[in-house]
mmCIF file of C-alpha atoms in Angstrom:
data_model
loop_
_atom_site.group_PDB
_atom_site.id
_atom_site.type_symbol
_atom_site.label_atom_id
_atom_site.label_comp_id
_atom_site.label_asym_id
_atom_site.label_seq_id
_atom_site.Cartn_x
_atom_site.Cartn_y
_atom_site.Cartn_z
ATOM 1 C CA VAL T 284 0.000 0.000 0.000
ATOM 2 C CA ARG T 285 1.368 3.390 -0.973
ATOM 3 C CA PRO T 286 0.385 6.465 1.068
ATOM 4 C CA ARG T 287 -2.514 8.267 -0.544
ATOM 5 C CA VAL T 288 -4.973 11.069 0.226
ATOM 6 C CA LEU T 289 -8.393 10.226 -1.215
ATOM 7 C CA MET T 290 -11.591 12.177 -1.677
ATOM 8 C CA ILE T 291 -14.655 10.169 -0.696
ATOM 9 C CA GLU T 292 -16.737 12.186 -3.172
ATOM 10 C CA PRO T 293 -15.958 14.819 -5.807
ATOM 11 C CA TYR T 294 -14.661 18.142 -4.491
ATOM 12 C CA ARG T 295 -17.432 20.476 -3.306
ATOM 13 C CA PRO T 296 -16.320 24.134 -3.243
ATOM 14 C CA GLY T 297 -17.099 25.974 -0.030
ATOM 15 C CA THR T 298 -16.826 22.926 2.225
ATOM 16 C CA ILE T 299 -14.091 22.195 4.762
ATOM 17 C CA PRO T 300 -12.206 18.913 4.355
ATOM 18 C CA VAL T 301 -12.213 16.573 7.350
ATOM 19 C CA ILE T 302 -9.455 14.022 6.847
ATOM 20 C CA PHE T 303 -9.680 10.597 8.438
ATOM 21 C CA ALA T 304 -6.508 8.565 8.873
ATOM 22 C CA HIS T 305 -6.607 5.031 10.202
ATOM 23 C CA GLY T 306 -4.410 3.997 13.118
ATOM 24 C CA LEU T 307 -1.291 1.890 13.087
ATOM 25 C CA TYR T 308 -1.952 -1.730 12.194
ATOM 26 C CA SER T 309 -5.570 -1.012 11.266
ATOM 27 C CA GLU T 310 -7.548 -0.541 8.073
ATOM 28 C CA PRO T 311 -9.047 2.603 6.494
ATOM 29 C CA SER T 312 -12.453 0.936 6.735
ATOM 30 C CA THR T 313 -12.441 1.620 10.501
ATOM 31 C CA TRP T 314 -13.806 5.097 9.724
ATOM 32 C CA MET T 315 -16.561 4.037 7.300
ATOM 33 C CA ASP T 316 -19.392 3.844 9.849
ATOM 34 C CA THR T 317 -18.436 7.209 11.325
ATOM 35 C CA ALA T 318 -18.118 8.796 7.884
ATOM 36 C CA ASN T 319 -21.509 7.445 6.796
ATOM 37 C CA GLU T 320 -23.192 8.722 9.965
ATOM 38 C CA LEU T 321 -21.672 12.183 9.556
ATOM 39 C CA MET T 322 -22.545 12.393 5.859
ATOM 40 C CA ALA T 323 -26.181 11.603 6.713
ATOM 41 C CA LYS T 324 -26.400 14.744 8.869
ATOM 42 C CA PRO T 325 -27.462 17.648 6.612
ATOM 43 C CA GLU T 326 -25.705 20.279 8.759
ATOM 44 C CA PHE T 327 -22.430 18.355 8.544
ATOM 45 C CA TYR T 328 -22.762 17.608 4.832
ATOM 46 C CA ARG T 329 -23.491 21.260 4.034
ATOM 47 C CA ARG T 330 -20.321 22.476 5.727
ATOM 48 C CA TYR T 331 -17.782 19.635 5.456
ATOM 49 C CA GLN T 332 -16.484 17.003 3.079
ATOM 50 C CA ILE T 333 -14.705 13.831 4.129
ATOM 51 C CA TRP T 334 -11.333 12.854 2.730
ATOM 52 C CA GLY T 335 -9.233 9.901 3.781
ATOM 53 C CA PHE T 336 -5.547 9.159 4.141
ATOM 54 C CA ARG T 337 -4.355 5.608 3.630
ATOM 55 C CA TYR T 338 -0.797 4.559 4.391
ATOM 56 C CA PRO T 339 1.140 1.348 5.011
ATOM 57 C CA THR T 340 0.784 0.643 8.711
ATOM 58 C CA GLY T 341 4.171 -1.021 9.000
ATOM 59 C CA GLY T 342 6.008 1.676 7.065
ATOM 60 C CA ALA T 343 8.185 4.521 8.236
ATOM 61 C CA PHE T 344 6.192 7.285 9.925
ATOM 62 C CA LEU T 345 8.179 10.147 8.380
ATOM 63 C CA GLU T 346 7.748 8.714 4.895
ATOM 64 C CA SER T 347 3.963 8.530 5.321
ATOM 65 C CA ALA T 348 3.811 11.998 6.898
ATOM 66 C CA THR T 349 5.824 13.484 4.032
ATOM 67 C CA ALA T 350 3.603 11.799 1.450
ATOM 68 C CA TYR T 351 0.512 13.070 3.305
ATOM 69 C CA ARG T 352 1.661 16.691 3.293
ATOM 70 C CA MET T 353 2.758 16.602 -0.351
ATOM 71 C CA GLN T 354 -0.388 14.894 -1.609
ATOM 72 C CA LEU T 355 -2.669 17.135 0.427
ATOM 73 C CA ALA T 356 -0.996 20.244 -0.999
ATOM 74 C CA GLN T 357 -1.283 18.822 -4.519
ATOM 75 C CA LEU T 358 -4.954 17.881 -4.075
ATOM 76 C CA ILE T 359 -5.779 21.357 -2.771
ATOM 77 C CA ALA T 360 -3.890 23.001 -5.663
ATOM 78 C CA GLU T 361 -5.701 20.823 -8.208
ATOM 79 C CA SER T 362 -9.104 21.416 -6.605
ATOM 80 C CA ASP T 363 -8.685 25.183 -6.238
ATOM 81 C CA PRO T 364 -5.870 26.323 -8.550
ATOM 82 C CA GLU T 365 -6.562 30.013 -7.952
ATOM 83 C CA GLY T 366 -6.651 29.618 -4.162
ATOM 84 C CA LYS T 367 -10.024 31.364 -3.818
ATOM 85 C CA ASP T 368 -11.868 28.738 -1.752
ATOM 86 C CA ARG T 369 -11.340 29.859 1.841
ATOM 87 C CA ALA T 370 -13.008 26.741 3.241
ATOM 88 C CA LEU T 371 -10.360 24.593 1.596
ATOM 89 C CA GLN T 372 -7.718 26.390 3.676
ATOM 90 C CA GLU T 373 -9.454 25.557 6.978
#
């Protein structure tokens, strides 16, 4: 498994990303029930979007953290190339 930041749904301008990362020696699916419950709440869905970060649980922490920061910056730049979406900076 290579470290990767994933959008659960297409980018929605004006919403704040909430990024779930699984724990060491666990699976990304650990957050699915929580994510589904939050997405079902209209007030949450209106204001936030859920993204996920998957990484190899037995890998080097600094390598995963570096990949996370780089991929997050790239995803934000691709989603809002002009940097006008203030929510995306939250």
